[in-house]
Short mmCIF file of C-alpha atoms in Angstrom, two decimals:
data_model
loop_
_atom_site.label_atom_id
_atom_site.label_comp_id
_atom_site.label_asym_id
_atom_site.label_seq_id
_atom_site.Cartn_x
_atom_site.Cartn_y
_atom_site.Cartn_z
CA UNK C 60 -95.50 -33.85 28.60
CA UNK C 61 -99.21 -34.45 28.69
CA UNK C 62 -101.11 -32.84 26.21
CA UNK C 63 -104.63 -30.81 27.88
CA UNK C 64 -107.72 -33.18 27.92
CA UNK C 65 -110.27 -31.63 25.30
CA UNK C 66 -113.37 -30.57 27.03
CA UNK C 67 -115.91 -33.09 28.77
CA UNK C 68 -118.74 -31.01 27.00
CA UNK C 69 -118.36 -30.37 23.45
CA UNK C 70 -122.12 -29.94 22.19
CA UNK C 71 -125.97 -29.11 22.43
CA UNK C 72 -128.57 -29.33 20.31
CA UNK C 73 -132.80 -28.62 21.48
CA UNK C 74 -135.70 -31.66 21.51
CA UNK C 75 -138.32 -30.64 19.33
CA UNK C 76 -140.69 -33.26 18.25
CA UNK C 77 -143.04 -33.43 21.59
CA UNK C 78 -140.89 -32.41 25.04
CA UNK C 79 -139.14 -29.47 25.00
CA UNK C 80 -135.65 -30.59 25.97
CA UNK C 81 -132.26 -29.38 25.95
CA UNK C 82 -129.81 -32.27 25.11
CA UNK C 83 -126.08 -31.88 26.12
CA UNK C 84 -123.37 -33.67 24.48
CA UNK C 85 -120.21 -35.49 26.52
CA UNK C 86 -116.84 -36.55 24.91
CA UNK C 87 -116.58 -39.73 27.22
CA UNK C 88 -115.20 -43.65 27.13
CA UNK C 89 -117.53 -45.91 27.97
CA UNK C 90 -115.64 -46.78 31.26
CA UNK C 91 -115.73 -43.18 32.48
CA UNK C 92 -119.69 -43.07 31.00
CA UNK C 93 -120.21 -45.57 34.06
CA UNK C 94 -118.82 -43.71 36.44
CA UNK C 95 -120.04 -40.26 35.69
CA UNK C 96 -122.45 -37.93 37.69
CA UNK C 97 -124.40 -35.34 36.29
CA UNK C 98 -126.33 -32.68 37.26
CA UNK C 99 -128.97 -29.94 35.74
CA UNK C 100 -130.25 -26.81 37.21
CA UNK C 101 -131.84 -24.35 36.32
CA UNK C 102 -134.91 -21.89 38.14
CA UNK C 103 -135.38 -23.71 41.34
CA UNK C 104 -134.42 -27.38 39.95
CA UNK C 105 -131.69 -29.11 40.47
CA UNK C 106 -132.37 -33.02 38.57
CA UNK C 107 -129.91 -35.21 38.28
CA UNK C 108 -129.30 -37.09 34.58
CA UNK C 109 -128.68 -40.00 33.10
CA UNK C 110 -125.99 -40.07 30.45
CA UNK C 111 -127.17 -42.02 26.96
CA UNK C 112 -125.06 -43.59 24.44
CA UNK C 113 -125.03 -41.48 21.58
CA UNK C 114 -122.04 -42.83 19.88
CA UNK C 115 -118.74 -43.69 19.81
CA UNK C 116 -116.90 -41.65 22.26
CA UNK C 117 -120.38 -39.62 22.61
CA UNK C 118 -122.98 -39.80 25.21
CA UNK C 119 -126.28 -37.33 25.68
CA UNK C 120 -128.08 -35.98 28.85
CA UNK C 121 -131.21 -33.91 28.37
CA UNK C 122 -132.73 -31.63 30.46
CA UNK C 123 -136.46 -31.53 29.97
CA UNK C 124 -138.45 -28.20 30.41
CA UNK C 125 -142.20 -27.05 31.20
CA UNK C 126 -142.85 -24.69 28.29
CA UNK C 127 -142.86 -21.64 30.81
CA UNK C 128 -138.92 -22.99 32.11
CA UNK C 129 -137.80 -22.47 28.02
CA UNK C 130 -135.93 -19.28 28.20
CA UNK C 131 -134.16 -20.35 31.60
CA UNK C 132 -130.82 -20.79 31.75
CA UNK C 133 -129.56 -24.52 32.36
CA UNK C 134 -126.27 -24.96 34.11
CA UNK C 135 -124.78 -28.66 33.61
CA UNK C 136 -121.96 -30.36 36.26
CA UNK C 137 -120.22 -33.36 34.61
CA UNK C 138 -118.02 -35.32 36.95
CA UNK C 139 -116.42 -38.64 35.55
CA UNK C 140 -113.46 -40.56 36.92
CA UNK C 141 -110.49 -41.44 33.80
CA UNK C 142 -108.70 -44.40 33.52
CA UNK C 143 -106.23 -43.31 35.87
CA UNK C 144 -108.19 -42.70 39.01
CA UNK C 145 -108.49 -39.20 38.27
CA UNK C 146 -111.41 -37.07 38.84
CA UNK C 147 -112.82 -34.54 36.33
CA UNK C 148 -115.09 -31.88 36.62
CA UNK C 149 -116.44 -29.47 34.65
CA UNK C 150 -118.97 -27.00 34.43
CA UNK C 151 -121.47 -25.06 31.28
CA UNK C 152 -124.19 -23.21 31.38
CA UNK C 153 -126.39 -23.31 27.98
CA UNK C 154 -129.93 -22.64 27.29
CA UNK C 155 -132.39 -23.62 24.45
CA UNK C 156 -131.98 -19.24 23.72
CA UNK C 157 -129.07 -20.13 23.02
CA UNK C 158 -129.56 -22.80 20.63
CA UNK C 159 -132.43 -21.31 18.82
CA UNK C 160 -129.72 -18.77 17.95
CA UNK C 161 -128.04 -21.37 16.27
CA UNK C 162 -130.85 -22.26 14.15
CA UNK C 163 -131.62 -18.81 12.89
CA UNK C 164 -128.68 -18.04 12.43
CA UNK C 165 -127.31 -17.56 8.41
CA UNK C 166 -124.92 -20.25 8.76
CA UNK C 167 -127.34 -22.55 10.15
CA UNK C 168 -129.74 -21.42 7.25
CA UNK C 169 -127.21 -22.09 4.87
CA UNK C 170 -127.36 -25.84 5.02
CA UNK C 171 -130.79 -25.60 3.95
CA UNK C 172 -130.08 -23.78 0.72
CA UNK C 173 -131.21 -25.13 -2.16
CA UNK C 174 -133.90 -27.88 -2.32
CA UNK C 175 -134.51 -27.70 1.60
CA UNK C 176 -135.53 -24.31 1.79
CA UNK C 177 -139.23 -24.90 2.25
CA UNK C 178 -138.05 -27.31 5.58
CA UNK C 179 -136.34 -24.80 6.47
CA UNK C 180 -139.13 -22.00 6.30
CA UNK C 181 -140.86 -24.70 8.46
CA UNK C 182 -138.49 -25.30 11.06
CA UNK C 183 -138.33 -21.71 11.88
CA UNK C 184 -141.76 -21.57 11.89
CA UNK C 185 -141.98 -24.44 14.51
CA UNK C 186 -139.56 -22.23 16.29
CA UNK C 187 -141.26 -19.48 16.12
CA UNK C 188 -144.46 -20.74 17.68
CA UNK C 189 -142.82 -22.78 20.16
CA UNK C 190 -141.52 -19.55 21.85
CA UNK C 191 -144.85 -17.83 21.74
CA UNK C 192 -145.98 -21.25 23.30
CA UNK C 193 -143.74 -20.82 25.80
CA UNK C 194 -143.99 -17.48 26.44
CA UNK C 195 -147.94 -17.54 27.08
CA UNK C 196 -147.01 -20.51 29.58
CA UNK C 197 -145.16 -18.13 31.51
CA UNK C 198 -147.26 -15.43 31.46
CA UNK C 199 -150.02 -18.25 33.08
CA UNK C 200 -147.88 -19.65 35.38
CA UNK C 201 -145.69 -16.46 36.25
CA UNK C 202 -142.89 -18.31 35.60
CA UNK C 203 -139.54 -15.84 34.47
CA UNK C 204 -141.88 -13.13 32.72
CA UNK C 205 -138.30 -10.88 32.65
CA UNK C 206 -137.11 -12.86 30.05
CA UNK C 207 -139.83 -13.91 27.68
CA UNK C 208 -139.62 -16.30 25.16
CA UNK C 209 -140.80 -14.78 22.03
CA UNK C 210 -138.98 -11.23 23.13
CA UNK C 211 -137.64 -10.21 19.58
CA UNK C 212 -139.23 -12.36 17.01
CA UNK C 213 -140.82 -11.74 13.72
CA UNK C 214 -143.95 -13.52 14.96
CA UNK C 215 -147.47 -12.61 16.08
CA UNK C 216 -150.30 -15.13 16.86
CA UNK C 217 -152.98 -14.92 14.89
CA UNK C 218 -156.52 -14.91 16.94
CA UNK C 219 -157.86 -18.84 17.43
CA UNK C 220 -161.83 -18.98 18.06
CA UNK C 221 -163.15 -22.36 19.41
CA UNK C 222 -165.29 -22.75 16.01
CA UNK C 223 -161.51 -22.84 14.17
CA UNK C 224 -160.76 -26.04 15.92
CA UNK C 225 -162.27 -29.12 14.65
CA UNK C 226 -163.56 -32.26 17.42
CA UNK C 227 -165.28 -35.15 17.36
CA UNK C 228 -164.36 -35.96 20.93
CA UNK C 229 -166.59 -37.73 23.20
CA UNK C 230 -168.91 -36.00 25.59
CA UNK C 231 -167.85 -37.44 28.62
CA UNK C 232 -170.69 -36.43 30.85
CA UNK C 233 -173.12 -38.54 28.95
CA UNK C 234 -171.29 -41.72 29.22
CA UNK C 235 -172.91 -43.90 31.62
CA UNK C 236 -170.05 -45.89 34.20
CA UNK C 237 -172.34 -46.55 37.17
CA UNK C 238 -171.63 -49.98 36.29
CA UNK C 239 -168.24 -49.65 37.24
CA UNK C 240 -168.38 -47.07 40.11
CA UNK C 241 -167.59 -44.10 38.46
CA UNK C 242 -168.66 -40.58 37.44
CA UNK C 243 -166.60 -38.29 35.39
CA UNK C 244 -165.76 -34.86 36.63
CA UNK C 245 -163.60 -33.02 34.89
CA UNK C 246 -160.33 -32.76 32.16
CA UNK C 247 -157.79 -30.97 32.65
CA UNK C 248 -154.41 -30.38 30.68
CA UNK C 249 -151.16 -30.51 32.37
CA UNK C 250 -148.03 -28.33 30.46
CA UNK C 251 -145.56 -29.51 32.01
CA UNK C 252 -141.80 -31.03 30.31
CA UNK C 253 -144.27 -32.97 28.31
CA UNK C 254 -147.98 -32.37 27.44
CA UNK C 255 -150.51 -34.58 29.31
CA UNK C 256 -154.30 -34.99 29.47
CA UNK C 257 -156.09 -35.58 32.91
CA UNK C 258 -159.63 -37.09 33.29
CA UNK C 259 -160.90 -37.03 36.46
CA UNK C 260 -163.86 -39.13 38.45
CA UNK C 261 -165.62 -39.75 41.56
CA UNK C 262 -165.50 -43.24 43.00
CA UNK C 263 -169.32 -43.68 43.35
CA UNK C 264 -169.04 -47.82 44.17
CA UNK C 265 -165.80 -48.81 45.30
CA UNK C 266 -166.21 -52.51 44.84
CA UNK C 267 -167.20 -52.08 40.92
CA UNK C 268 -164.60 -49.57 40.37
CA UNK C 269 -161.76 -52.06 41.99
CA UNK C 270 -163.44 -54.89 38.98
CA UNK C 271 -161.87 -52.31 36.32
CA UNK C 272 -159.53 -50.82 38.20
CA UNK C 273 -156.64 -52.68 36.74
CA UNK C 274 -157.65 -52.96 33.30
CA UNK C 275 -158.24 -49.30 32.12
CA UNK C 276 -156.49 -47.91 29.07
CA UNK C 277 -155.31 -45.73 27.00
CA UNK C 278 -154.81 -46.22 23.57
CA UNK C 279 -152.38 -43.58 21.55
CA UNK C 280 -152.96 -43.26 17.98
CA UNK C 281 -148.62 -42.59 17.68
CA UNK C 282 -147.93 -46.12 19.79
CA UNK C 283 -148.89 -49.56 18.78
CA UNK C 284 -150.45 -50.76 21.27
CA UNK C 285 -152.77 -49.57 24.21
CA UNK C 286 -151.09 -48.94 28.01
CA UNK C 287 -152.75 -49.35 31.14
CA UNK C 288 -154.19 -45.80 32.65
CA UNK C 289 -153.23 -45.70 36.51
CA UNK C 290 -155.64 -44.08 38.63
CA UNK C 291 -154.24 -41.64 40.74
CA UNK C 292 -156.09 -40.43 43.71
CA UNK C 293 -156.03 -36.70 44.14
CA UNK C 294 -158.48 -35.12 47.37
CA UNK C 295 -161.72 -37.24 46.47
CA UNK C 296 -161.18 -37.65 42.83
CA UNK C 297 -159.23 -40.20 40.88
CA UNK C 298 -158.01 -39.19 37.79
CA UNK C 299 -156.14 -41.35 34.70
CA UNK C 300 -153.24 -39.41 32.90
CA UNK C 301 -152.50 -39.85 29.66
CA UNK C 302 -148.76 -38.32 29.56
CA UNK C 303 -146.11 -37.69 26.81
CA UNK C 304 -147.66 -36.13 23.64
CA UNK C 305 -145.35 -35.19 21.30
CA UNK C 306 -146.29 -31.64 20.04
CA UNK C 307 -147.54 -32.50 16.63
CA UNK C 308 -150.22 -35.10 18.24
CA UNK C 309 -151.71 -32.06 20.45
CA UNK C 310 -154.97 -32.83 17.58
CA UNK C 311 -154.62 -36.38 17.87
CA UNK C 312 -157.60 -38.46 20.31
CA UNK C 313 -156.66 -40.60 22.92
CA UNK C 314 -159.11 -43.69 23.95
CA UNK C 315 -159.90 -44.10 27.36
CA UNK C 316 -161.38 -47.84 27.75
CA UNK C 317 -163.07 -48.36 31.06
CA UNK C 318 -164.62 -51.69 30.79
CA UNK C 319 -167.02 -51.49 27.64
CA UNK C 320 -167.24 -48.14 27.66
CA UNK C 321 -164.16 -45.91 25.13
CA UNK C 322 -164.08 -42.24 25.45
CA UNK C 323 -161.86 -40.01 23.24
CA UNK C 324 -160.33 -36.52 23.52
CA UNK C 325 -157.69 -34.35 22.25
CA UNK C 326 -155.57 -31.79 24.05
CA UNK C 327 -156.88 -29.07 21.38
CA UNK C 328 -160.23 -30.12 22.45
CA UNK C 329 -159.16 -28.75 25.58
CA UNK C 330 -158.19 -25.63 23.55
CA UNK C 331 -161.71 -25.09 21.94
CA UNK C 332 -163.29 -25.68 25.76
CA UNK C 333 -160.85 -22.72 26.81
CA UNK C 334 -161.61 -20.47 24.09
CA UNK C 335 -165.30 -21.48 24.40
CA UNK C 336 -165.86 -20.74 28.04
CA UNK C 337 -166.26 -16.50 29.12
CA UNK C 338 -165.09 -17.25 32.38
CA UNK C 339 -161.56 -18.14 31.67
CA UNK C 340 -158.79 -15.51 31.36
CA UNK C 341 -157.04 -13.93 28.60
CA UNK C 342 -153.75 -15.81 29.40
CA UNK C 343 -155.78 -18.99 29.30
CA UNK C 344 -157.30 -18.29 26.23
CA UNK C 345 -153.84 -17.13 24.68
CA UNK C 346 -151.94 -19.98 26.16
CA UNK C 347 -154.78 -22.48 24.50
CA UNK C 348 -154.38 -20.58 21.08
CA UNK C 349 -150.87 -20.75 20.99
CA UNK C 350 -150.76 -24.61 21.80
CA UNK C 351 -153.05 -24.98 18.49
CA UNK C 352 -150.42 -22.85 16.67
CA UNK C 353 -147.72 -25.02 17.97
CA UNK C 354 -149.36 -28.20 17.03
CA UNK C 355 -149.99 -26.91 13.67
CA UNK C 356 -146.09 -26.00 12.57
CA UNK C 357 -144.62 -28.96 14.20
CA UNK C 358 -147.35 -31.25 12.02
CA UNK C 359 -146.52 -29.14 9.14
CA UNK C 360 -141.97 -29.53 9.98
CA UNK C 361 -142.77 -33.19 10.96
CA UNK C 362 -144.92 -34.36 7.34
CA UNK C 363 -141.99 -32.11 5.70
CA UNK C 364 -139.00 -33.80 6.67
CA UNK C 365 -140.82 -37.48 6.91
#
């Protein structure tokens, strides 16, 4: 008699301090880790995943969202061979609803009790506004707009006006980069899995643009050190991306360094150009309020529990 192998999948828990991911948890050796495939989908995607150590007898796959992809539901494939040439196989479907279920949930809650209740308060906050967040993305995009987000919540955004947001970015239009073949265009933000910032710029000289070209940066105020910026062509723009900003550095600048010249800018800054500008729509404007929102509970959660 062989007793039944316990499932492959045996948890979840939801990414919240810059992506919005939803990690899934494997019960796993090490020798069948190697040999595993796995698979997400969810909407239209299908990705495939790599599994992380986690620890012993425990690896992690996450699927990483766009803010409008949040309410989706995410159907994992695990398929690992055992130590005796065997194949498993098995199947879940699971979705970030799901998990922020968990977390508002009274038993959830109930760890909290006692000294931890203001994290707590804040942690539901964070929750809160990352569901509006995501639900304005999908109203923009017109991504799932059956199912919401925010449907149900005890939350409603408060109005943002561009003179609530605070900047001392740079006024890119009045930096000078003849010298180096350039001349700014545009920013743009892109919400994507992760939050990134776009500046774009017409190659004006391509021979002093290609004596920079390699040694642009940008420099993060949550890393140590600066990274080199690709530039990306796009039509008959280049633009530099700066990629990956956690949720509760949505206020922090970025330095672009093109030769002598450094340039900063913040994704809210984006926000307050939104907000500032007649021409854009309401779910613009209500996308770039509740980003500000966002960035302002997950600063408050993230000072809390450090």
């Amino acid at each position: 008699y062989e007793a039944e192998r316990n499932p492959l999948i045996v948890g979840h828990s939801l990414t919240l301090d810059g992506n919005i991911g939803v990690n899934f948890y494997f019960a796993v050796t090490d020798d069948e880790a190697d040999t595993a495939e796995v698979t997400f989908s969810w909407l239209d995607h299908t990705e495939n995943a790599v599994l992380v150590y986690y620890e012993e007898g425990l690896y992690k796959a996450t699927a990483s969202l766009a803010p409008a992809e949040l309410s989706s539901e995410i159907t994992a494939s695990i398929t690992v061979t055992d130590e005796n040439e065997e194949e498993l196989e098995e199947t879940e479907t699971y979705s970030a609803m799901d998990y922020v279920d968990t977390i508002l949930s009274d038993e959830f809650q109930a760890g909290y009790d006692g000294t931890d209740n203001q994290s707590y308060d804040n942690l539901v906050r964070l929750i809160y506004t990352m569901l509006d967040y995501a639900a304005k993305a999908q109203v923009k995009f017109n991504v799932n707009t059956d199912s919401l987000a925010n449907e149900g919540i005890d939350y409603t955004m408060q109005t943002v006006k561009a003179k609530d947001i605070p900047s001392d970015k740079t006024d890119f239009s009045k930096v000078s980069l003849s010298q180096y073949g350039l001349k700014y265009y545009g920013t743009s933000v892109v919400y994507e899995s992760t939050v990134s910032v776009r500046h774009y710029f017409k190659v004006t000289n391509q021979t002093k643009f290609d004596n920079v070209k390699y040694s642009v940066t940008f420099d993060y105020a949550w890393k140590y050190n600066p990274e080199l910026a690709e530039a990306v062509t796009k039509g008959a723009y280049i633009y530099f991306e700066c990629a990956d900003i956690p949720a509760y550095m949505l206020d922090e600048p970025v330095v672009l360094t093109i030769g002598t010249k450094t340039m900063k800018y913040t994704v809210l800054d984006y926000s307050k150009t939104v907000l500032s500008t007649s021409s854009m729509s309401q779910a613009d404007k209500d996308l770039a309020m509740a980003a500000y929102w966002y960035n302002q509970a997950a600063k408050t959660f993230f000072t809390f529990v450090s």
